[in-house]
Amino acid sequence: MKTGFGGAIVYVPDAVAAAAFYERAFGMERKFVSDSNAYCEMHGALPLGFVQEAFAQEGIGAFERNRREAKPAGIELCVVSEDVDAAFARAVQAGAAPVAEPHDKPWGQRVSYVRDLNGVLVEICSPWSVP
C-alpha cells in the first residue's frame, strides 16, 4: 500500500482565531470551518488545519500545548513566498514573534523564522527544489 504526506494539523486554544491569524499574517484563506468551530482548514496544496485543544484531547489524551511563552515544539510549519522579506514583515506586523530575520542559505534559498500567536514555529522561505 502506497502512502504519502497529507497535511498538518495544529492543536490550538481557538481554531478560528488561529485561522484568522494565518489569514492576516501569511495571506492564507480559510477553506472550511466546522459547525462547532473546533476545526478550521486553510486552502493550500496540502491542508493546514487547526483543532481546538479540548476537542483533540478527547481523542488522543494529554499532549504538550503550543504556547508563546514556552519553547517551540520540535517541528515547524513552512510558508513559501517569492518575497521572503515582505512576507516576514507582514507576519511580524500581524503579531508574529520574530525569531530569525530573512537571510540567505548557502544553497541559494532565502529563509526567516517567526512564531505564530500560539508559539508555533513558522519558516518563511523562498521556493526551492530538491535535486
Coordinates of N, CA, C and O in Angstrom, one line a residue:
M1 N 0.8 -1.2 0.0 CA 0.0 0.0 0.0 C 0.9 1.2 0.0 O 1.8 1.4 0.8
K2 N 0.6 2.2 -0.9 CA 1.4 3.4 -1.0 C 0.8 4.4 -0.1 O -0.4 4.6 -0.1
T3 N 1.6 5.2 0.6 CA 1.1 6.3 1.5 C 1.9 7.5 1.2 O 3.0 7.5 0.5
G4 N 1.4 8.7 1.6 CA 2.1 9.9 1.4 C 1.7 10.9 2.5 O 0.7 10.7 3.2
F5 N 2.4 12.0 2.5 CA 2.0 13.1 3.5 C 0.8 13.8 3.0 O 0.7 14.2 1.9
G6 N -0.2 14.0 3.9 CA -1.5 14.5 3.6 C -1.8 15.9 4.1 O -2.8 16.5 3.8
G7 N -0.9 16.4 5.0 CA -1.2 17.7 5.5 C -0.7 17.8 7.0 O -0.2 16.8 7.5
A8 N -1.1 18.9 7.7 CA -0.7 19.1 9.1 C -1.9 19.7 9.8 O -2.6 20.5 9.3
I9 N -2.0 19.3 11.1 CA -3.0 19.8 12.0 C -2.3 20.3 13.2 O -1.5 19.5 13.8
V10 N -2.6 21.5 13.7 CA -2.0 22.1 14.9 C -3.1 22.2 15.9 O -4.2 22.7 15.6
Y11 N -2.8 21.7 17.1 CA -3.8 21.9 18.2 C -3.6 23.2 18.9 O -2.5 23.6 19.2
V12 N -4.7 24.0 19.0 CA -4.6 25.4 19.4 C -5.8 25.6 20.4 O -6.8 24.9 20.4
P13 N -5.7 26.7 21.2 CA -6.8 27.0 22.1 C -8.0 27.4 21.3 O -9.2 27.2 21.8
D14 N -7.9 28.1 20.2 CA -9.0 28.7 19.5 C -8.7 28.5 18.0 O -7.9 29.2 17.4
A15 N -9.4 27.5 17.3 CA -9.1 27.2 15.9 C -9.5 28.4 15.0 O -8.8 28.7 14.0
V16 N -10.6 29.1 15.3 CA -11.0 30.2 14.4 C -10.0 31.4 14.5 O -9.6 32.0 13.5
A17 N -9.5 31.6 15.8 CA -8.5 32.7 15.9 C -7.2 32.3 15.2 O -6.6 33.2 14.6
A18 N -6.8 31.1 15.3 CA -5.6 30.7 14.6 C -5.7 30.8 13.1 O -4.8 31.4 12.4
A19 N -6.9 30.5 12.5 CA -7.1 30.6 11.1 C -7.1 32.1 10.7 O -6.5 32.5 9.7
A20 N -7.7 32.9 11.5 CA -7.8 34.4 11.2 C -6.4 34.9 11.3 O -6.0 35.8 10.4
F21 N -5.5 34.5 12.2 CA -4.1 35.0 12.3 C -3.4 34.6 11.0 O -2.7 35.4 10.5
Y22 N -3.5 33.3 10.5 CA -2.8 32.9 9.3 C -3.3 33.7 8.1 O -2.6 33.9 7.2
E23 N -4.6 34.1 8.1 CA -5.0 34.9 7.0 C -4.3 36.3 7.0 O -3.8 36.8 6.0
R24 N -4.3 36.9 8.2 CA -3.6 38.2 8.3 C -2.1 38.1 8.1 O -1.5 39.0 7.4
A25 N -1.5 37.2 8.8 CA 0.0 37.1 8.8 C 0.6 36.6 7.5 O 1.7 37.0 7.1
F26 N -0.1 35.6 6.9 CA 0.5 34.9 5.7 C -0.3 35.0 4.5 O 0.1 34.4 3.4
G27 N -1.5 35.6 4.5 CA -2.3 35.8 3.3 C -3.0 34.5 2.9 O -3.5 34.4 1.8
M28 N -3.1 33.5 3.8 CA -3.8 32.3 3.5 C -5.3 32.5 3.6 O -5.8 33.5 4.1
E29 N -6.1 31.6 3.0 CA -7.6 31.7 3.0 C -8.1 30.5 3.7 O -7.7 29.3 3.5
R30 N -9.2 30.7 4.4 CA -9.9 29.6 5.1 C -10.7 28.8 4.0 O -11.3 29.3 3.1
K31 N -10.6 27.5 4.1 CA -11.3 26.6 3.2 C -12.5 26.0 3.9 O -13.6 25.8 3.3
F32 N -12.4 25.7 5.2 CA -13.5 25.1 5.9 C -13.5 25.4 7.4 O -12.4 25.5 8.0
V33 N -14.6 25.6 8.0 CA -14.8 25.8 9.4 C -15.9 24.9 9.8 O -17.0 24.9 9.3
S34 N -15.7 24.0 10.8 CA -16.7 23.1 11.3 C -17.8 23.9 12.0 O -17.6 25.0 12.5
D35 N -19.0 23.3 12.1 CA -20.2 23.9 12.7 C -19.9 24.3 14.2 O -20.3 25.4 14.6
S36 N -19.1 23.6 14.8 CA -18.7 23.8 16.3 C -17.5 24.8 16.4 O -17.2 25.1 17.5
N37 N -16.9 25.2 15.3 CA -15.7 26.0 15.3 C -14.5 25.3 15.9 O -13.5 25.9 16.3
A38 N -14.6 24.0 16.1 CA -13.5 23.2 16.7 C -12.4 22.9 15.7 O -11.3 22.5 16.1
Y39 N -12.7 23.0 14.4 CA -11.7 22.7 13.3 C -11.8 23.7 12.2 O -12.9 24.1 11.8
C40 N -10.7 24.2 11.8 CA -10.6 25.1 10.6 C -9.5 24.6 9.7 O -8.5 24.1 10.2
E41 N -9.7 24.7 8.4 CA -8.7 24.2 7.5 C -8.5 25.3 6.5 O -9.4 26.0 6.0
M42 N -7.2 25.5 6.1 CA -6.8 26.5 5.2 C -6.6 25.9 3.8 O -6.3 24.8 3.6
H43 N -6.8 26.8 2.8 CA -6.5 26.4 1.4 C -5.0 26.2 1.2 O -4.2 26.8 1.9
G44 N -4.7 25.3 0.3 CA -3.2 25.1 0.0 C -3.0 23.7 -0.7 O -3.9 22.9 -0.7
A45 N -1.9 23.6 -1.2 CA -1.5 22.3 -1.9 C -1.7 21.1 -1.0 O -2.2 20.1 -1.4
L46 N -1.3 21.3 0.3 CA -1.5 20.3 1.3 C -2.3 21.1 2.4 O -2.0 22.2 2.8
P47 N -3.3 20.4 3.0 CA -4.1 21.1 4.0 C -3.3 21.4 5.3 O -2.5 20.6 5.8
L48 N -3.6 22.6 5.9 CA -3.2 23.0 7.2 C -4.4 23.2 8.0 O -5.3 24.0 7.6
G49 N -4.6 22.4 9.0 CA -5.8 22.5 9.9 C -5.4 23.0 11.3 O -4.3 22.8 11.8
F50 N -6.4 23.5 11.9 CA -6.3 23.9 13.3 C -7.4 23.3 14.1 O -8.6 23.4 13.7
V51 N -7.1 22.6 15.2 CA -8.1 21.9 16.0 C -8.0 22.4 17.4 O -6.9 22.6 18.0
Q52 N -9.2 22.7 18.0 CA -9.2 23.2 19.4 C -8.7 22.1 20.3 O -9.0 20.9 20.2
E53 N -7.8 22.5 21.2 CA -7.2 21.6 22.1 C -8.1 20.7 22.9 O -7.9 19.4 23.0
A54 N -9.2 21.2 23.4 CA -10.2 20.4 24.1 C -10.7 19.2 23.2 O -10.9 18.1 23.7
F55 N -11.0 19.6 22.0 CA -11.5 18.6 21.1 C -10.5 17.5 20.8 O -10.8 16.3 20.8
A56 N -9.2 17.9 20.5 CA -8.2 17.0 20.3 C -7.9 16.1 21.5 O -7.7 14.9 21.3
Q57 N -7.9 16.7 22.6 CA -7.7 15.9 23.9 C -8.7 14.8 24.1 O -8.3 13.7 24.6
E58 N -9.9 15.0 23.7 CA -10.9 13.9 23.8 C -10.5 12.7 23.0 O -10.8 11.6 23.4
G59 N -9.8 12.9 21.9 CA -9.5 11.7 21.1 C -8.1 11.1 21.3 O -7.9 9.9 21.2
I60 N -7.2 11.9 21.8 CA -5.8 11.4 22.0 C -5.3 11.5 23.4 O -4.2 11.0 23.6
G61 N -5.9 12.1 24.3 CA -5.4 12.3 25.6 C -4.5 13.5 25.7 O -4.6 14.4 24.9
A62 N -3.7 13.5 26.7 CA -2.8 14.6 27.0 C -1.7 14.8 26.0 O -1.3 13.9 25.3
F63 N -1.3 16.1 25.8 CA -0.2 16.4 24.9 C 0.4 17.7 25.3 O -0.3 18.5 26.1
E64 N 1.5 18.0 24.8 CA 2.2 19.3 25.2 C 1.6 20.4 24.4 O 1.5 20.3 23.1
R65 N 1.1 21.4 25.0 CA 0.4 22.5 24.3 C 1.4 23.5 23.8 O 2.4 23.8 24.3
N66 N 1.0 24.1 22.6 CA 1.8 25.2 22.0 C 1.5 26.5 22.7 O 0.3 26.9 22.8
R67 N 2.5 27.1 23.2 CA 2.3 28.4 23.9 C 3.5 29.3 23.6 O 4.6 28.9 23.5
R68 N 3.2 30.6 23.4 CA 4.3 31.6 23.0 C 5.3 31.7 24.1 O 6.5 31.9 23.8
E69 N 5.0 31.5 25.4 CA 6.0 31.7 26.4 C 6.8 30.5 26.6 O 7.8 30.5 27.4
A70 N 6.4 29.4 26.0 CA 7.2 28.1 26.1 C 8.2 28.0 24.9 O 8.0 28.6 23.9
K71 N 9.1 27.0 25.1 CA 10.0 26.7 23.9 C 9.1 26.1 22.8 O 8.1 25.4 23.1
P72 N 9.4 26.4 21.5 CA 8.6 25.9 20.5 C 8.8 24.4 20.4 O 9.8 23.8 20.8
A73 N 7.8 23.7 19.9 CA 7.9 22.2 19.7 C 8.9 22.0 18.6 O 9.3 22.8 17.9
G74 N 9.4 20.7 18.6 CA 10.4 20.3 17.7 C 9.9 20.1 16.3 O 10.2 19.0 15.7
I75 N 9.2 21.0 15.7 CA 8.6 20.9 14.4 C 8.4 22.4 13.9 O 8.2 23.3 14.7
E76 N 8.3 22.6 12.6 CA 8.0 23.9 12.1 C 7.0 23.7 10.9 O 6.9 22.7 10.3
L77 N 6.2 24.8 10.7 CA 5.4 24.9 9.5 C 6.2 25.7 8.5 O 7.0 26.5 8.9
C78 N 5.9 25.5 7.3 CA 6.7 26.2 6.2 C 5.8 26.9 5.3 O 4.8 26.4 4.8
V79 N 6.0 28.2 5.2 CA 5.3 29.1 4.3 C 6.2 29.5 3.2 O 7.3 30.0 3.5
V80 N 5.8 29.3 2.0 CA 6.7 29.6 0.8 C 6.3 31.0 0.2 O 5.1 31.2 0.0
S81 N 7.2 31.9 -0.1 CA 6.9 33.2 -0.6 C 8.0 33.6 -1.6 O 9.2 33.3 -1.4
E82 N 7.6 34.2 -2.7 CA 8.6 34.8 -3.6 C 9.4 35.9 -3.0 O 10.5 36.2 -3.4
D83 N 8.8 36.6 -2.0 CA 9.4 37.8 -1.4 C 9.4 37.5 0.1 O 8.5 37.9 0.8
V84 N 10.5 36.9 0.6 CA 10.6 36.5 2.0 C 10.6 37.7 2.9 O 10.0 37.7 3.9
D85 N 11.3 38.7 2.5 CA 11.4 39.9 3.3 C 10.1 40.6 3.6 O 9.7 40.9 4.7
A86 N 9.3 40.7 2.5 CA 7.9 41.3 2.6 C 7.0 40.4 3.5 O 6.2 40.8 4.3
A87 N 7.1 39.1 3.2 CA 6.3 38.1 4.0 C 6.6 38.1 5.5 O 5.8 38.0 6.3
F88 N 7.9 38.2 5.8 CA 8.4 38.3 7.1 C 7.8 39.6 7.8 O 7.3 39.5 8.9
A89 N 8.0 40.7 7.1 CA 7.5 42.0 7.7 C 6.0 41.9 7.9 O 5.5 42.4 8.9
R90 N 5.2 41.3 7.0 CA 3.8 41.2 7.1 C 3.4 40.4 8.3 O 2.5 40.7 9.1
A91 N 4.1 39.2 8.5 CA 3.8 38.3 9.6 C 4.1 39.0 11.0 O 3.3 39.0 11.9
V92 N 5.2 39.7 11.1 CA 5.5 40.4 12.3 C 4.5 41.5 12.6 O 4.1 41.7 13.7
Q93 N 4.2 42.3 11.5 CA 3.2 43.3 11.7 C 1.8 42.8 12.2 O 1.1 43.4 12.9
A94 N 1.5 41.5 11.8 CA 0.2 40.9 12.2 C 0.3 40.3 13.6 O -0.7 39.8 14.1
G95 N 1.5 40.3 14.2 CA 1.6 39.9 15.5 C 2.5 38.6 15.7 O 2.6 38.1 16.9
A96 N 3.1 38.1 14.7 CA 4.1 37.0 14.8 C 5.3 37.5 15.6 O 5.7 38.7 15.4
A97 N 5.9 36.7 16.4 CA 7.1 37.0 17.1 C 8.3 36.6 16.2 O 8.5 35.5 15.8
P98 N 9.2 37.6 15.9 CA 10.3 37.3 15.0 C 11.3 36.4 15.8 O 11.6 36.6 16.9
V99 N 11.8 35.4 15.0 CA 12.8 34.5 15.6 C 14.2 34.7 14.8 O 15.2 34.8 15.4
A100 N 14.1 34.7 13.5 CA 15.3 34.9 12.7 C 14.9 35.8 11.5 O 14.0 35.4 10.7
E101 N 15.6 36.9 11.3 CA 15.4 37.8 10.2 C 15.7 37.1 8.9 O 16.4 36.1 8.8
P102 N 15.1 37.5 7.8 CA 15.4 36.9 6.5 C 16.9 36.9 6.2 O 17.6 37.9 6.4
H103 N 17.4 35.7 5.7 CA 18.8 35.6 5.4 C 18.9 34.5 4.3 O 18.0 33.7 4.1
D104 N 20.1 34.6 3.6 CA 20.3 33.6 2.5 C 21.1 32.4 3.0 O 22.0 32.5 3.8
K105 N 20.7 31.2 2.5 CA 21.3 30.0 2.8 C 22.4 29.7 1.7 O 22.2 30.2 0.6
P106 N 23.4 28.9 2.0 CA 24.4 28.6 1.0 C 23.9 27.9 -0.3 O 24.5 28.1 -1.3
W107 N 22.7 27.3 -0.2 CA 22.1 26.6 -1.4 C 21.3 27.6 -2.2 O 20.6 27.1 -3.1
G108 N 21.2 28.8 -1.8 CA 20.5 29.8 -2.6 C 19.1 30.2 -2.1 O 18.5 31.1 -2.6
Q109 N 18.6 29.5 -1.1 CA 17.3 29.8 -0.6 C 17.3 30.9 0.4 O 18.3 31.0 1.2
R110 N 16.3 31.8 0.4 CA 16.2 32.8 1.5 C 15.2 32.3 2.5 O 14.1 31.9 2.1
V111 N 15.5 32.4 3.8 CA 14.6 31.9 4.8 C 14.6 32.9 6.0 O 15.4 33.8 6.2
S112 N 13.5 32.8 6.8 CA 13.3 33.5 8.0 C 12.4 32.7 8.9 O 11.8 31.7 8.4
Y113 N 12.3 33.1 10.2 CA 11.5 32.3 11.1 C 10.7 33.3 12.0 O 11.3 34.3 12.5
V114 N 9.5 32.9 12.3 CA 8.7 33.6 13.3 C 7.9 32.5 14.1 O 7.9 31.4 13.8
R115 N 7.3 33.0 15.2 CA 6.4 32.2 16.0 C 5.0 32.8 15.9 O 4.9 34.0 16.0
D116 N 4.0 31.9 15.6 CA 2.7 32.4 15.5 C 2.0 32.8 16.8 O 2.7 32.8 17.9
L117 N 0.8 33.2 16.8 CA 0.1 33.6 18.1 C 0.1 32.6 19.2 O 0.0 32.9 20.3
N118 N 0.2 31.3 18.8 CA 0.3 30.2 19.8 C 1.7 29.7 20.0 O 1.8 28.7 20.8
G119 N 2.7 30.3 19.5 CA 4.0 29.9 19.7 C 4.6 28.8 18.7 O 5.7 28.4 18.9
V120 N 3.8 28.5 17.7 CA 4.2 27.5 16.7 C 5.3 28.2 15.8 O 5.1 29.3 15.4
L121 N 6.4 27.5 15.6 CA 7.5 28.0 14.8 C 7.1 27.9 13.3 O 6.6 26.8 12.8
V122 N 7.2 29.0 12.6 CA 6.9 29.0 11.1 C 8.1 29.5 10.4 O 8.6 30.6 10.7
E123 N 8.5 28.7 9.4 CA 9.6 29.1 8.5 C 8.9 29.8 7.3 O 8.0 29.3 6.7
I124 N 9.5 31.0 7.0 CA 9.0 31.7 5.7 C 10.2 31.6 4.8 O 11.3 32.1 5.1
C125 N 10.1 31.0 3.7 CA 11.2 30.7 2.8 C 10.8 30.9 1.3 O 9.7 30.9 1.0
S126 N 11.9 31.1 0.5 CA 11.7 31.2 -0.9 C 11.5 29.8 -1.5 O 11.8 28.8 -0.8
P127 N 10.9 29.7 -2.7 CA 10.7 28.3 -3.2 C 12.0 27.6 -3.5 O 13.1 28.3 -3.6
W128 N 12.0 26.3 -3.4 CA 13.2 25.5 -3.6 C 12.8 24.3 -4.3 O 11.7 23.9 -4.4
S129 N 13.8 23.6 -4.8 CA 13.5 22.3 -5.4 C 14.6 21.3 -5.0 O 15.8 21.7 -4.8
V130 N 14.2 20.1 -4.7 CA 15.1 19.1 -4.3 C 15.7 18.4 -5.5 O 14.9 18.0 -6.4
P131 N 17.0 18.2 -5.6 CA 17.6 17.6 -6.8 C 17.1 16.2 -7.0 O 16.7 15.5 -6.2

